[in-house]
Short mmCIF file of C-alpha atoms in Angstrom, two decimals:
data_model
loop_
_atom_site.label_atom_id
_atom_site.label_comp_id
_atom_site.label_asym_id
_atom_site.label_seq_id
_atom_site.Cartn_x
_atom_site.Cartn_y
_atom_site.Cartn_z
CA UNK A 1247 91.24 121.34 -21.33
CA UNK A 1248 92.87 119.25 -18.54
CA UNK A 1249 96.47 120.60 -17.38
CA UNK A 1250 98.07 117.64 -15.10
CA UNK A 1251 100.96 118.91 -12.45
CA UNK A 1252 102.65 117.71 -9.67
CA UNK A 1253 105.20 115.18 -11.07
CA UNK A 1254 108.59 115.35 -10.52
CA UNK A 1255 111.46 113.17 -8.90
CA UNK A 1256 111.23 111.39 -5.94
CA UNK A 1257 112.70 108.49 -3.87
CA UNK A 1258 111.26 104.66 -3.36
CA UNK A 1259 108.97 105.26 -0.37
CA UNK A 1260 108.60 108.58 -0.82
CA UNK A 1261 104.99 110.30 -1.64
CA UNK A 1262 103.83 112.49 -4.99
CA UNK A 1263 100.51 113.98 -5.52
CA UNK A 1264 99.36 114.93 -8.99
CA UNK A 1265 96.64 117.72 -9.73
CA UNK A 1266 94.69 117.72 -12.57
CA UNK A 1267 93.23 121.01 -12.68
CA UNK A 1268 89.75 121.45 -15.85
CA UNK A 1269 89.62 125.06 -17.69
CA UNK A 1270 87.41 125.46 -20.90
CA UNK A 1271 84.66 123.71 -19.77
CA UNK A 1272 83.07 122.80 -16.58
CA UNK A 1273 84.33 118.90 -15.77
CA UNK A 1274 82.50 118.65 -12.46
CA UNK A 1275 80.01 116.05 -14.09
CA UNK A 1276 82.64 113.74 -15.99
CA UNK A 1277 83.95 110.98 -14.77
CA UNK A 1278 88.09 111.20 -14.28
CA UNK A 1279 90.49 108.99 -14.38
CA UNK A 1280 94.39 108.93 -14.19
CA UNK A 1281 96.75 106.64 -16.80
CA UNK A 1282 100.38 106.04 -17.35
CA UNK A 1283 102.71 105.41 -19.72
CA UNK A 1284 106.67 104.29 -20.45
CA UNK A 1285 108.21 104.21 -23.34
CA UNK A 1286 107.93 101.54 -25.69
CA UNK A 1287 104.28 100.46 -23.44
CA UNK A 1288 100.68 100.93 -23.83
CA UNK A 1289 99.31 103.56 -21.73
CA UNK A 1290 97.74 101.49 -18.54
CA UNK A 1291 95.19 102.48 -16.09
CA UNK A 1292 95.88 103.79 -12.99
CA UNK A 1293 92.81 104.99 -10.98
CA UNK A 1294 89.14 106.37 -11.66
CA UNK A 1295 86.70 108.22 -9.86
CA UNK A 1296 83.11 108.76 -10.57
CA UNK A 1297 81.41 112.37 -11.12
CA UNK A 1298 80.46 112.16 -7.56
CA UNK A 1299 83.25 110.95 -5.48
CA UNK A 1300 81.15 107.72 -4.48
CA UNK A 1301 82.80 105.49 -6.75
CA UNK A 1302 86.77 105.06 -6.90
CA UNK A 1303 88.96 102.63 -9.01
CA UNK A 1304 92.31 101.20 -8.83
CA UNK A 1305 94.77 99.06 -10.67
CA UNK A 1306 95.81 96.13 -8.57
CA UNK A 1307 99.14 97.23 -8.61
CA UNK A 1308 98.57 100.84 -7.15
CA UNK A 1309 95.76 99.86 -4.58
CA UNK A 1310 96.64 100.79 -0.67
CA UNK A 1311 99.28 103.34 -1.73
CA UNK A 1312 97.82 105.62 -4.27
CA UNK A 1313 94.24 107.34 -3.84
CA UNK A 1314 92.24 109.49 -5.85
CA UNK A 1315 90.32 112.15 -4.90
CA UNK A 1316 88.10 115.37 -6.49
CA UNK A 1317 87.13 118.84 -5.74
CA UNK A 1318 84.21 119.87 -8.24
CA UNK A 1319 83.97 123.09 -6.56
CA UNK A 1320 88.05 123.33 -7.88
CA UNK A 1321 86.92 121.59 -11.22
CA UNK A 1322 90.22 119.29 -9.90
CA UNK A 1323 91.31 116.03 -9.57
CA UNK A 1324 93.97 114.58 -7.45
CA UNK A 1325 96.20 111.12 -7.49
CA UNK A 1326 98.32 110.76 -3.75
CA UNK A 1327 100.84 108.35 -4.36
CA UNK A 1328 102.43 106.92 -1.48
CA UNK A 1329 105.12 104.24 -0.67
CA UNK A 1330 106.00 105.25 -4.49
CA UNK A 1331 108.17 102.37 -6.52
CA UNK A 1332 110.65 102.60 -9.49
CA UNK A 1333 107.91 100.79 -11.03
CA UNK A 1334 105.76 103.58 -10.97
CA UNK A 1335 108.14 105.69 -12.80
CA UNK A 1336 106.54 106.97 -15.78
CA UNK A 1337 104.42 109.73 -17.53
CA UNK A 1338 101.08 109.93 -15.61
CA UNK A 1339 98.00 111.27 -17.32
CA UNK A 1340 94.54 112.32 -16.59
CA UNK A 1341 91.52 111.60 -18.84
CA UNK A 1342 87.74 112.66 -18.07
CA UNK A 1343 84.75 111.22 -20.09
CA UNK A 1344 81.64 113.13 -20.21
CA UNK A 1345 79.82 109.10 -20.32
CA UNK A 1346 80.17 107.77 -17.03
CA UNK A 1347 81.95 103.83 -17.98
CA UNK A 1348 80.42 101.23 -16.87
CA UNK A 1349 81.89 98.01 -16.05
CA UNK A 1350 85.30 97.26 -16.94
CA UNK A 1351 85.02 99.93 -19.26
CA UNK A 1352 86.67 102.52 -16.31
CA UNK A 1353 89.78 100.94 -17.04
CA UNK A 1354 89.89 101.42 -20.69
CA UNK A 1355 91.56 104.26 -22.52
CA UNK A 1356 89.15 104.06 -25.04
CA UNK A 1357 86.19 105.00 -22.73
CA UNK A 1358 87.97 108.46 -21.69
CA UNK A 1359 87.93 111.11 -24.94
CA UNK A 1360 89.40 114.36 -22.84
CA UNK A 1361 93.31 114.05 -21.88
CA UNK A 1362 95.75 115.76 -20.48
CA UNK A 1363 99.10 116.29 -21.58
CA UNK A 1364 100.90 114.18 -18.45
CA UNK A 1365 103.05 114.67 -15.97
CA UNK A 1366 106.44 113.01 -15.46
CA UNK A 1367 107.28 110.72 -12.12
CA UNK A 1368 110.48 109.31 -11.36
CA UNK A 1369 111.16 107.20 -8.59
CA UNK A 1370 114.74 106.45 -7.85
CA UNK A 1371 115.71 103.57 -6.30
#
């Protein structure tokens, strides 16, 4: 089970950072990823990390503010989000996958079959 925290309200420039904390089963191996989602809009791809750390993904439109980060020893993952945006407002997700992608595949919700239950971010403007 993945429990996502660390939303909440915030202003445009200001900074968030979401925890995604694992209980259940041990996640340390699975790859993680974070997702979000407005209403009315397909859930869309936010970051990705790889079991290890070594490996990191970001959407174009998140890269240089936000940054993901792990802690297996926590079984947690993090997303900082910095110089935040109205247009980041939404409900933010995190996903693991116990089949590491490959390819273009980190960016697809279909390659992720653990989820969270989301967290909600509002940036005012």
């Amino acid at each position: 089970q993945l429990q996502a925290s660390g939303g909440g309200l915030v202003q445009a420039g200001g900074s968030l950072r979401l925890s995604c904390a694992a209980s259940g089963r041990t996640f340390s191996s699975y790859a993680k990823g974070w997702f979000r989602q407005t209403p009315g809009k397909e859930r869309e791809f936010v970051a990705a990390i790889s079991w290890s750390g070594g490996s990191t993904y970001y959407a174009d439109s998140v890269k240089g503010r936000f940054t993901i980060s792990r802690d297996n020893a926590k079984n947690t993952v993090y997303l900082q989000m910095n110089s935040l945006k109205p247009e980041d407002t939404a409900v933010y997700y995190c996903a693991a996958t116990d089949t590491a992608p490959s390819g273009s595949n980190w960016y697809r919700v279909i390659a992720y079959n653990y989820w969270g239950q989301g967290t909600l971010v509002t940036v005012s403007s």
